[in-house]
mmCIF file of N, CA and C in Angstrom:
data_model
loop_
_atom_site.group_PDB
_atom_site.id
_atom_site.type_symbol
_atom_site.label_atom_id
_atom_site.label_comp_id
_atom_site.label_asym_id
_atom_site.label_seq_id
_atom_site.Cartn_x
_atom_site.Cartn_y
_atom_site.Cartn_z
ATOM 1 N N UNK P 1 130.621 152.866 155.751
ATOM 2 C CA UNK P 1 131.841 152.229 155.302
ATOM 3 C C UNK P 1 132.335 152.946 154.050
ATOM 4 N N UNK P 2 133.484 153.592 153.908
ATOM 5 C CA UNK P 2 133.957 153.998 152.897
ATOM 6 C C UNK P 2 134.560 153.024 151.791
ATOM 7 N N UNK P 3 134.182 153.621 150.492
ATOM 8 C CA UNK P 3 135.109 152.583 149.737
ATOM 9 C C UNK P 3 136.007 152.828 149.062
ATOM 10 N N UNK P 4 136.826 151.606 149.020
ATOM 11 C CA UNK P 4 138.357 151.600 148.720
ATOM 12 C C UNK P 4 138.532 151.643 146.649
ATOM 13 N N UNK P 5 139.556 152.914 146.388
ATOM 14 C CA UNK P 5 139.794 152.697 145.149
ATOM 15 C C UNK P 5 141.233 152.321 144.922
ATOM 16 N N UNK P 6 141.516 151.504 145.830
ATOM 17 C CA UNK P 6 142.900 150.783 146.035
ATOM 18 C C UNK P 6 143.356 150.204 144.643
ATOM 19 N N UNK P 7 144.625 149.779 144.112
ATOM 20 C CA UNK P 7 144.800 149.404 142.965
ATOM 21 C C UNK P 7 146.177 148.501 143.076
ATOM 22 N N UNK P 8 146.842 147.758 143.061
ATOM 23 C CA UNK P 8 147.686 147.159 143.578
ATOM 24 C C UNK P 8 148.586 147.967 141.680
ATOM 25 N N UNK P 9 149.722 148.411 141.779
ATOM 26 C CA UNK P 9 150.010 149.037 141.101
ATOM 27 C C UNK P 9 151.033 147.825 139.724
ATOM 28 N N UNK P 10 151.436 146.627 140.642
ATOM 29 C CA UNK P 10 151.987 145.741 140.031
ATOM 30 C C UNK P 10 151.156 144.645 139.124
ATOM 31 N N UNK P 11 150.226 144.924 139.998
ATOM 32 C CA UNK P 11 148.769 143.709 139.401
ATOM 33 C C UNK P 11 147.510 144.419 139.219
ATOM 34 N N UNK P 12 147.270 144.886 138.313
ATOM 35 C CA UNK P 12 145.801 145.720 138.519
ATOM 36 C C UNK P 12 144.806 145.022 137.801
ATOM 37 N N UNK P 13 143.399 145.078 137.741
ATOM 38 C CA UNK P 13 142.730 144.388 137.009
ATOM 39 C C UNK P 13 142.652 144.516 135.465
ATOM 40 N N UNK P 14 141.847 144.066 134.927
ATOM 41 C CA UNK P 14 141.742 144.403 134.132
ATOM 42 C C UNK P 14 141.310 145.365 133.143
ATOM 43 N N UNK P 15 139.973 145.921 133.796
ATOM 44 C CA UNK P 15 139.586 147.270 133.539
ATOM 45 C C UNK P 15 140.452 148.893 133.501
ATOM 46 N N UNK P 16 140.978 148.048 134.976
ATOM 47 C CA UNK P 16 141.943 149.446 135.004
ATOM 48 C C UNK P 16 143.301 149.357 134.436
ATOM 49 N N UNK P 17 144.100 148.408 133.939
ATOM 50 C CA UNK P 17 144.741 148.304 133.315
ATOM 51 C C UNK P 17 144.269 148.543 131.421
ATOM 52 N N UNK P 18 143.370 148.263 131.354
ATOM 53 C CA UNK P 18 142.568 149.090 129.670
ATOM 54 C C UNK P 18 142.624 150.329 129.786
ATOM 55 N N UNK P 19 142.179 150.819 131.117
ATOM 56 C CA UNK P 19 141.561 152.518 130.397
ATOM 57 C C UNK P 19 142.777 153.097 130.773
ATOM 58 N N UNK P 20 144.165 152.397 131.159
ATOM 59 C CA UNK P 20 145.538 153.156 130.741
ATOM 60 C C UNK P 20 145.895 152.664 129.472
ATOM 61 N N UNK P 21 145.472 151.870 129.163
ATOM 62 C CA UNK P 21 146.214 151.772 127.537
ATOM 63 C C UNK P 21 145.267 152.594 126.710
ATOM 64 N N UNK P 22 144.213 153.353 126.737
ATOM 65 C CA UNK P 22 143.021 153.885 125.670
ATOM 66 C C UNK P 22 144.481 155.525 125.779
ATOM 67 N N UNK P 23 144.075 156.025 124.523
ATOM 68 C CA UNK P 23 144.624 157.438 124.759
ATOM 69 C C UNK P 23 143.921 158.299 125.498
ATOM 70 N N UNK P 24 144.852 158.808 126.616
ATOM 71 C CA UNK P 24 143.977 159.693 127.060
ATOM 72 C C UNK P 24 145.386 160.848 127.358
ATOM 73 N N UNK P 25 145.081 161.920 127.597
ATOM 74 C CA UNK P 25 145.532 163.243 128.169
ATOM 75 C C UNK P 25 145.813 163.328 129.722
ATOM 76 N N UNK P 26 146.966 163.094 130.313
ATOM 77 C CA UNK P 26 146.774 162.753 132.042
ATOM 78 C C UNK P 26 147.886 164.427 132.652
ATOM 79 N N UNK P 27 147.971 163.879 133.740
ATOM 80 C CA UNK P 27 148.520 165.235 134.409
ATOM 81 C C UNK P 27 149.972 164.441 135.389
ATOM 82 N N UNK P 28 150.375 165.504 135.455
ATOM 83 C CA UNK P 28 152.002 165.164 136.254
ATOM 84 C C UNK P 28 151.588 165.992 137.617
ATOM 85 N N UNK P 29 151.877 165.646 139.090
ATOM 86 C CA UNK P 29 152.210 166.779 139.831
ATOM 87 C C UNK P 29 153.233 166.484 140.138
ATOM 88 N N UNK P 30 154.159 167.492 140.080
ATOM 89 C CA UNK P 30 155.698 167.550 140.960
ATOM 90 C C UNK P 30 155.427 168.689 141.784
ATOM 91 N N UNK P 31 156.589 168.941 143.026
ATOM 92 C CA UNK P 31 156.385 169.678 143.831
ATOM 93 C C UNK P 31 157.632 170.789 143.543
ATOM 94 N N UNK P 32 156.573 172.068 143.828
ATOM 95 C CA UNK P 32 157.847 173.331 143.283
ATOM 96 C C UNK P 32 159.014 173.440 144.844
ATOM 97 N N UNK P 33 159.653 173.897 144.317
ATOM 98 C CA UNK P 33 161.072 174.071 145.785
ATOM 99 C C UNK P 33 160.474 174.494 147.045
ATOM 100 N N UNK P 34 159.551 174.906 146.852
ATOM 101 C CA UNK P 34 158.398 176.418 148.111
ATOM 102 C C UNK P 34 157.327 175.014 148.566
ATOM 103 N N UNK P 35 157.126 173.771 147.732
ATOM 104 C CA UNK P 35 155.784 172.828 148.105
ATOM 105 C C UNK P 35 155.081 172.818 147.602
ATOM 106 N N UNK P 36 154.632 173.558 146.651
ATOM 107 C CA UNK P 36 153.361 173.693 146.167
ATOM 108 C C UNK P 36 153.771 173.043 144.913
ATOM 109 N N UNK P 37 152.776 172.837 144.582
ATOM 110 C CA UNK P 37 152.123 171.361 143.647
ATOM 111 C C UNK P 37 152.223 172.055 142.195
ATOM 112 N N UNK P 38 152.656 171.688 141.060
ATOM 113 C CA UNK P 38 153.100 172.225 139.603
ATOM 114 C C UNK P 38 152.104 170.813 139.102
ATOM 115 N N UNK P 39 151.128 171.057 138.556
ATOM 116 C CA UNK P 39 150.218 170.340 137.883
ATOM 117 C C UNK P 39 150.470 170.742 136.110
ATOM 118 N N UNK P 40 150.739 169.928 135.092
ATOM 119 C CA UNK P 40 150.646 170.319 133.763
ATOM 120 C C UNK P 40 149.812 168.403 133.092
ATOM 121 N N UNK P 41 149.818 168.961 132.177
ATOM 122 C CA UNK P 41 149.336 167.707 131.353
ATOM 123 C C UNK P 41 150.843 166.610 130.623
ATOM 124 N N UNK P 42 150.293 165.527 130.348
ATOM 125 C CA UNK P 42 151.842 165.094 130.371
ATOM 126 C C UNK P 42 151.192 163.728 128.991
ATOM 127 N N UNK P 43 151.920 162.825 128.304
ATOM 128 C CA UNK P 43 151.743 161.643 128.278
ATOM 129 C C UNK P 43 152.315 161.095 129.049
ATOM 130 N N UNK P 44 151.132 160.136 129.094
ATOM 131 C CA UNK P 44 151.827 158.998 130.578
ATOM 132 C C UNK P 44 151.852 157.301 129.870
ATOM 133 N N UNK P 45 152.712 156.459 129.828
ATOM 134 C CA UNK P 45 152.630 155.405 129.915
ATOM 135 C C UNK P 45 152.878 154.595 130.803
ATOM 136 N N UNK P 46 152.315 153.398 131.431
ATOM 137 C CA UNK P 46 151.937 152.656 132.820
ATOM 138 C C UNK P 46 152.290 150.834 132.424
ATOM 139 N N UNK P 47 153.341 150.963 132.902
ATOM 140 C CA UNK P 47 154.613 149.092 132.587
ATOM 141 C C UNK P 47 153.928 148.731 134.109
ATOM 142 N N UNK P 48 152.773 148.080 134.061
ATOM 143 C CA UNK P 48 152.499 147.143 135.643
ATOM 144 C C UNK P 48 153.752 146.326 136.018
ATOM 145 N N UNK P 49 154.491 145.256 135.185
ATOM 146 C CA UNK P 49 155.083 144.797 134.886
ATOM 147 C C UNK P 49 156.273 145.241 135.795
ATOM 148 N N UNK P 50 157.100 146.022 135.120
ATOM 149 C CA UNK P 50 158.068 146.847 136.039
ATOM 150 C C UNK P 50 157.438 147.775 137.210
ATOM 151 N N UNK P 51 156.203 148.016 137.518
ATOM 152 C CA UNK P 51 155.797 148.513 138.592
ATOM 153 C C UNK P 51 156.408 150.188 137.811
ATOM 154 N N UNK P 52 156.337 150.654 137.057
ATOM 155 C CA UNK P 52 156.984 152.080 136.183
ATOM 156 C C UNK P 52 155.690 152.521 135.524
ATOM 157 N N UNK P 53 155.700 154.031 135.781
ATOM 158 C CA UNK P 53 155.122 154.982 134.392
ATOM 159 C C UNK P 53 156.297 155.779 134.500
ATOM 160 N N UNK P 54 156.175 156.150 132.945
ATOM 161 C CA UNK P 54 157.306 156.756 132.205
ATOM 162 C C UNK P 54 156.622 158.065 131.704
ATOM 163 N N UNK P 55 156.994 159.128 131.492
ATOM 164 C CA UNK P 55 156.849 160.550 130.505
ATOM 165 C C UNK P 55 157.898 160.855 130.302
ATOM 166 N N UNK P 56 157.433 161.281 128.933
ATOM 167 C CA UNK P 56 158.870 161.824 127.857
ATOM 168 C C UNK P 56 158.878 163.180 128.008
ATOM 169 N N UNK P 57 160.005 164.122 128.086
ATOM 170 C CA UNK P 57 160.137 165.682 128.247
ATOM 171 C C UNK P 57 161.113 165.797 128.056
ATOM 172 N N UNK P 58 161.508 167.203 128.033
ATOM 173 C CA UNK P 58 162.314 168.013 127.345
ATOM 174 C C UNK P 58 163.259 168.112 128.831
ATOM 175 N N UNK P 59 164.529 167.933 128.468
ATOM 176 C CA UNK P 59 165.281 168.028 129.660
ATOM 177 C C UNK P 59 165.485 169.606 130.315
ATOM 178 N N UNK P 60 165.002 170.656 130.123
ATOM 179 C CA UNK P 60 164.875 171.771 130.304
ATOM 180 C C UNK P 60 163.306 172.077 130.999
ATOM 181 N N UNK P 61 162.724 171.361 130.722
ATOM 182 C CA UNK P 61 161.174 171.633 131.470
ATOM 183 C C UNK P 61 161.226 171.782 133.081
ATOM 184 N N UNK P 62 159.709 172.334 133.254
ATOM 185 C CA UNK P 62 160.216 172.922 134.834
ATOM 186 C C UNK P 62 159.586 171.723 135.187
ATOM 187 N N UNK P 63 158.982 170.736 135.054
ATOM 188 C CA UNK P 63 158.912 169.424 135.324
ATOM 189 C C UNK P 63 159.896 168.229 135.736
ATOM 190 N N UNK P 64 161.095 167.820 134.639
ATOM 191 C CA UNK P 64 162.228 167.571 134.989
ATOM 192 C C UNK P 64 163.109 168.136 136.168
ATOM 193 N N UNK P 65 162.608 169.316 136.218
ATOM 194 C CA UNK P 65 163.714 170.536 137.033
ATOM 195 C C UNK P 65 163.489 170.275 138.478
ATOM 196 N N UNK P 66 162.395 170.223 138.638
ATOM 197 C CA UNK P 66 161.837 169.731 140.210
ATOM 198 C C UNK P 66 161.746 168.079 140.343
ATOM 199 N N UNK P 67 161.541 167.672 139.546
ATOM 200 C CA UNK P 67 162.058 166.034 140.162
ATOM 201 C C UNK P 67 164.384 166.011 140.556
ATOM 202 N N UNK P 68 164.660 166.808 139.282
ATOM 203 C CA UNK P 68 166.096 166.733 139.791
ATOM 204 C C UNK P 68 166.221 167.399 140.866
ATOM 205 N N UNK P 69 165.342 168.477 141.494
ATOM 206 C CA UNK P 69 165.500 169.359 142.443
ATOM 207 C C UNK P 69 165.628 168.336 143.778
ATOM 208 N N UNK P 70 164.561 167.196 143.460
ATOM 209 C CA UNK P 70 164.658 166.283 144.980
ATOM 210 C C UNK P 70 165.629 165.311 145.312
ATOM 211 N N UNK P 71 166.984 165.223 144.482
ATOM 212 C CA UNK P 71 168.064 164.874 144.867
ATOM 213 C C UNK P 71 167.622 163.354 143.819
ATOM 214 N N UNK P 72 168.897 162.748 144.263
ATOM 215 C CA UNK P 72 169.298 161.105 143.691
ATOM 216 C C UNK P 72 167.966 160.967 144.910
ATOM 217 N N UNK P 73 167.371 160.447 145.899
ATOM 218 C CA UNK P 73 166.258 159.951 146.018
ATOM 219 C C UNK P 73 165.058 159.576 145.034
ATOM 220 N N UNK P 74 164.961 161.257 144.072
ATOM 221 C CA UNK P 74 163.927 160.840 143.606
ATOM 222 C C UNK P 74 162.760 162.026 144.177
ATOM 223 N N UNK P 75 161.693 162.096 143.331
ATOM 224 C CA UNK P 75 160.630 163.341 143.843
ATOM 225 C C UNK P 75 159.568 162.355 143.767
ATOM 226 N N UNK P 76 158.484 162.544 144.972
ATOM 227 C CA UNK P 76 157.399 162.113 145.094
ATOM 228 C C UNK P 76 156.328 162.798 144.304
ATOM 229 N N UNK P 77 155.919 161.945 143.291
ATOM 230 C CA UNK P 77 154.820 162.360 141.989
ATOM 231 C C UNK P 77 153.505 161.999 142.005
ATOM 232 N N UNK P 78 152.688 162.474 140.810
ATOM 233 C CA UNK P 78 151.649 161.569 141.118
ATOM 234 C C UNK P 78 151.241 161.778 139.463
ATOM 235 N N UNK P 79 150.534 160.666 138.834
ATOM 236 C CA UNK P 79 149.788 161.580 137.434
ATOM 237 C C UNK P 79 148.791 160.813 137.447
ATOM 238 N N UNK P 80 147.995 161.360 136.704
ATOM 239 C CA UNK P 80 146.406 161.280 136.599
ATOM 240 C C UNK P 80 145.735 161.259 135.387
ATOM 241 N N UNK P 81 144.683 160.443 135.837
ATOM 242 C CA UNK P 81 143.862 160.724 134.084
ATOM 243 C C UNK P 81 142.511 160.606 134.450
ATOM 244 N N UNK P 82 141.494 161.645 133.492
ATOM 245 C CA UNK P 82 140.017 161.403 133.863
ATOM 246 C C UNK P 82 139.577 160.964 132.643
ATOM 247 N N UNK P 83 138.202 160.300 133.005
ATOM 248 C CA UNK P 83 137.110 160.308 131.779
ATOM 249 C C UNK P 83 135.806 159.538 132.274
ATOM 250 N N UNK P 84 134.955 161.375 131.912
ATOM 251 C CA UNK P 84 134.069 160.903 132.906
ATOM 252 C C UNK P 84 133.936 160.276 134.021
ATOM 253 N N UNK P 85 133.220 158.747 134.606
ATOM 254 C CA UNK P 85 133.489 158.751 136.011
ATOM 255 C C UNK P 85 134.534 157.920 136.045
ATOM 256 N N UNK P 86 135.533 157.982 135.008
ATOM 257 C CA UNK P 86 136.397 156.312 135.505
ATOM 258 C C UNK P 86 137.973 157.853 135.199
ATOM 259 N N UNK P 87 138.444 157.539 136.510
ATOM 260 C CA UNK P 87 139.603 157.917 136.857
ATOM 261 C C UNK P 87 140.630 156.590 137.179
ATOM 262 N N UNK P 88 142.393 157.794 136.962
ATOM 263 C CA UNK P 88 142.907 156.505 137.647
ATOM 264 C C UNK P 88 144.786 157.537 138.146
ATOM 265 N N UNK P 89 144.983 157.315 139.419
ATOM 266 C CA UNK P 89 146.246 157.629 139.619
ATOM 267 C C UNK P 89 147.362 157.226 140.094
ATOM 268 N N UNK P 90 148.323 157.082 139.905
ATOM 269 C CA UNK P 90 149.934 156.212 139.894
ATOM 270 C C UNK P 90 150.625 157.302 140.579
ATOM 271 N N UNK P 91 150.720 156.742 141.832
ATOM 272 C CA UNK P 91 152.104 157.659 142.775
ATOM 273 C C UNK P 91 153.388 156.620 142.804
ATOM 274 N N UNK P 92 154.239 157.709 142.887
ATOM 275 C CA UNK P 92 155.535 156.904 143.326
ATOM 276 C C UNK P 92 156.968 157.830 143.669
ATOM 277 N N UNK P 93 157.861 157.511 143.359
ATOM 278 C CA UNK P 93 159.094 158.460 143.560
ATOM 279 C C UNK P 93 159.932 158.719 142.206
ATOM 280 N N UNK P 94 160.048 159.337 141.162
ATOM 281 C CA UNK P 94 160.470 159.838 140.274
ATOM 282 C C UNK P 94 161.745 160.050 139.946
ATOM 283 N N UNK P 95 162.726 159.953 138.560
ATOM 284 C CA UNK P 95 163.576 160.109 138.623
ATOM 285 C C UNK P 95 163.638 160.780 137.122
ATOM 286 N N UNK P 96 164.858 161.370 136.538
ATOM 287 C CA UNK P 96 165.264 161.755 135.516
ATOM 288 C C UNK P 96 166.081 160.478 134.862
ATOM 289 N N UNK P 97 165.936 159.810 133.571
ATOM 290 C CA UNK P 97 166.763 159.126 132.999
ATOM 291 C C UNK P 97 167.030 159.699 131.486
ATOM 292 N N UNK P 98 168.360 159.768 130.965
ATOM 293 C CA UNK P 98 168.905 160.037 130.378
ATOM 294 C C UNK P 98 169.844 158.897 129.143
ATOM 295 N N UNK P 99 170.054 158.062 129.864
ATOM 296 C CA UNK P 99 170.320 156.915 128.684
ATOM 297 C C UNK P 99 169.501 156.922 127.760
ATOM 298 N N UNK P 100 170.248 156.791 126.439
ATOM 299 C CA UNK P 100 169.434 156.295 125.057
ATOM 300 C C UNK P 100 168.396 154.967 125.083
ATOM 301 N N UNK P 101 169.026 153.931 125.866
ATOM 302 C CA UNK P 101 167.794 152.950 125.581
ATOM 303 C C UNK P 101 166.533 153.319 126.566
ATOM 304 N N UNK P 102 166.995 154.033 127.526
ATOM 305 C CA UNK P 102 165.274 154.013 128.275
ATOM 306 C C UNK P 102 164.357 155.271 127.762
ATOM 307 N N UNK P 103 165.131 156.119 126.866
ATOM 308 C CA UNK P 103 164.507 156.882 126.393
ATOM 309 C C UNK P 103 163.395 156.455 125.263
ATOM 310 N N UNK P 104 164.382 155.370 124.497
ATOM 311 C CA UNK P 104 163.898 155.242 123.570
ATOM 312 C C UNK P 104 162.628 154.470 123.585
ATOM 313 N N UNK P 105 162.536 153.219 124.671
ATOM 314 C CA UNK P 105 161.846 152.724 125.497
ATOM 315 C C UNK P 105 160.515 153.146 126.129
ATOM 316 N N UNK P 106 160.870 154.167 126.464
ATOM 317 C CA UNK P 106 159.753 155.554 126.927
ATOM 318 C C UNK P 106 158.705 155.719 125.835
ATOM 319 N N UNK P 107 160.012 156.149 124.163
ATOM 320 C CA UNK P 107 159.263 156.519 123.070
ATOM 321 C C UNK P 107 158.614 155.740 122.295
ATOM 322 N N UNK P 108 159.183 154.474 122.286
ATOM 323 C CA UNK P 108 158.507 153.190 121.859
ATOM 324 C C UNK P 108 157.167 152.743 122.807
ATOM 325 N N UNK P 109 156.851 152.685 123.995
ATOM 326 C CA UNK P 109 155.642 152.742 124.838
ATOM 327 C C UNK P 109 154.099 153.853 124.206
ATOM 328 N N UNK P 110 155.173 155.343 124.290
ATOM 329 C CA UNK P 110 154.538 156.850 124.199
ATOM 330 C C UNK P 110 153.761 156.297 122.221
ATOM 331 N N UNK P 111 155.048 155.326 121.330
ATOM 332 C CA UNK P 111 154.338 155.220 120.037
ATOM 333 C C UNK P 111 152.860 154.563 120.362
ATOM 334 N N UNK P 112 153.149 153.318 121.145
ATOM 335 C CA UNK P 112 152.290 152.385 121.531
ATOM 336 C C UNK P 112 150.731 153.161 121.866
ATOM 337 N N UNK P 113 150.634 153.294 122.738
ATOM 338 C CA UNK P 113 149.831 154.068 123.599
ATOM 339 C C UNK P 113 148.988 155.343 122.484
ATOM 340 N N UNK P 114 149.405 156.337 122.410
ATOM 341 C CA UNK P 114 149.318 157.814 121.747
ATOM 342 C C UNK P 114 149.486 157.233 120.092
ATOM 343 N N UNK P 115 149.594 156.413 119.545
ATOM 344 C CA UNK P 115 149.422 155.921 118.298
ATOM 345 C C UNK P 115 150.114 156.803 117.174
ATOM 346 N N UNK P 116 151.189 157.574 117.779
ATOM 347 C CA UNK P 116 152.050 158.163 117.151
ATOM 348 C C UNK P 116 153.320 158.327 117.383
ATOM 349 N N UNK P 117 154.576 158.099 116.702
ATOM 350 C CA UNK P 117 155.952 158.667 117.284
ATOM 351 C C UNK P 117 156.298 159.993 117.346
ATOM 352 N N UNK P 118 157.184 159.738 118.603
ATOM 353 C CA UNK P 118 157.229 161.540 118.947
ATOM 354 C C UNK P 118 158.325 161.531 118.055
ATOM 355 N N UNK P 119 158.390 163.212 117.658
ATOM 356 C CA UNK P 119 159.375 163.620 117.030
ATOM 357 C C UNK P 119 160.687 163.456 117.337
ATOM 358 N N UNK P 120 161.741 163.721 116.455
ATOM 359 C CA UNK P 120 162.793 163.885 117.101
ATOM 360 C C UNK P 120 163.391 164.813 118.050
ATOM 361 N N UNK P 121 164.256 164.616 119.255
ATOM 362 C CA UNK P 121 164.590 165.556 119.890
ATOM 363 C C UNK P 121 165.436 165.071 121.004
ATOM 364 N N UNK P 122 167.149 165.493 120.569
ATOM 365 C CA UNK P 122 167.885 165.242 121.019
ATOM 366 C C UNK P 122 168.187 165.763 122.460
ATOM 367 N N UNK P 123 167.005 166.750 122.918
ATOM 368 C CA UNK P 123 166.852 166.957 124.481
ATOM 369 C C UNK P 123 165.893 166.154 125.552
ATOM 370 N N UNK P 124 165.660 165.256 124.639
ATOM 371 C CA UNK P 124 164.444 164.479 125.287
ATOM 372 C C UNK P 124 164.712 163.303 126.325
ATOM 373 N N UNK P 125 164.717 163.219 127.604
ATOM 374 C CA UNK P 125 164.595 162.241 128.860
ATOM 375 C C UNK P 125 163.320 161.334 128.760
ATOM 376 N N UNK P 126 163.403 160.936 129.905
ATOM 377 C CA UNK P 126 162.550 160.195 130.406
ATOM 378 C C UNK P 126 162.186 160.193 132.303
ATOM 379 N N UNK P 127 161.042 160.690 132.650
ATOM 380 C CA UNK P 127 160.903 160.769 134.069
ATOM 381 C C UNK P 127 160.416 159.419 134.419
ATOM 382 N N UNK P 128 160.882 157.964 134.914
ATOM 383 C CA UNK P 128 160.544 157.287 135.112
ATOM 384 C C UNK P 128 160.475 156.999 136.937
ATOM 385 N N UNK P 129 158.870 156.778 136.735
ATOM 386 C CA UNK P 129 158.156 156.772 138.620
ATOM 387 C C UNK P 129 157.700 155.185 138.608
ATOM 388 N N UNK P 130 158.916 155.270 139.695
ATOM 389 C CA UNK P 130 158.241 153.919 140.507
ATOM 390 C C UNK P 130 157.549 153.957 141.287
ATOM 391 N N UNK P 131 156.071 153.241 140.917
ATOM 392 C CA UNK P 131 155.198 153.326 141.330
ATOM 393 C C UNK P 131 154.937 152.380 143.221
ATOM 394 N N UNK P 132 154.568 153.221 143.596
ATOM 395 C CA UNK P 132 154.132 152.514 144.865
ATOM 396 C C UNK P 132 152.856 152.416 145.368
ATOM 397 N N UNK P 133 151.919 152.963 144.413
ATOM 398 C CA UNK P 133 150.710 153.697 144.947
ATOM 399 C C UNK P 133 149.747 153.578 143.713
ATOM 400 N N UNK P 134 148.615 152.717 143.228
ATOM 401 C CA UNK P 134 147.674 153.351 142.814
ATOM 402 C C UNK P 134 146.205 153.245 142.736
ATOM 403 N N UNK P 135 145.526 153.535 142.537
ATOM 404 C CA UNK P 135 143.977 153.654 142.925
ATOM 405 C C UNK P 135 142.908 154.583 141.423
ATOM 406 N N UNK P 136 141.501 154.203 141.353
ATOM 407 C CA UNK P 136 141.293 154.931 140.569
ATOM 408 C C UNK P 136 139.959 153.786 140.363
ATOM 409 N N UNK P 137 139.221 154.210 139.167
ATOM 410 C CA UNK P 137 137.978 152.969 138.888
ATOM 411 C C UNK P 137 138.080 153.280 137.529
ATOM 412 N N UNK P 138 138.363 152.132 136.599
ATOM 413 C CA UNK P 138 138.795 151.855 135.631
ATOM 414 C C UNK P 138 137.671 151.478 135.090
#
């Protein structure tokens, strides 16, 4: 019998809802125009709540570039975080946002989380993925 690291992405327990709030270092994959998978490191913050993780970037990144690449749909993502044996990953469909309040929103989470405010930077978005998907052992 295999076992399930199913995660209901709206309701997760409690464990695994902690070891997304601890700081950690996670990863983005977006998919390049050709398919293949663009893996970088990212901050990630995780709203169960809204069923959303958010990362803050530079609207010029080749990150942003390939989620806008997959149209108003949205790009199918995934990000990740390890430590030691407790992993955890959030899929969903991705978008670019650009309004001031969800940015700021983003940056107010990213203070939360990462225990620091990001700098200023008037090129800065927000890739917010609605999550449909996650799994991991917290």
């Amino acid at each position: 019998m295999a076992l399930s690291y199913s995660v209901d992405p709206g309701d997760p327990d409690a464990s695994y809802l902690g070891f997304w709030r601890e700081k950690h270092l996670c990863t983005l994959t977006t998919l390049r125009p050709d398919g293949t998978p663009h893996v970088v490191p990212v901050a990630v913050t995780y709203d169960p709540g809204a069923r959303l993780a958010r990362v803050v970037a530079n609207d010029s990144s080749a990150k942003v570039r390939h989620v806008l690449a997959a149209g108003d749909g949205g790009a199918l993502v995934a990000v990740c975080q390890v430590d030691g044996r407790r992993w955890a990953t959030l899929e969903g469909r991705a978008v670019v946002r650009t309004e001031r309040e969800r940015v700021a929103e983003a940056e107010r989470r990213y203070a939360e989380r990462y225990g620091r405010t990001p700098r200023p930077n008037p090129s800065r978005v927000v890739i917010e993925i609605a999550l449909t998907r996650a799994m991991g052992r917290g």
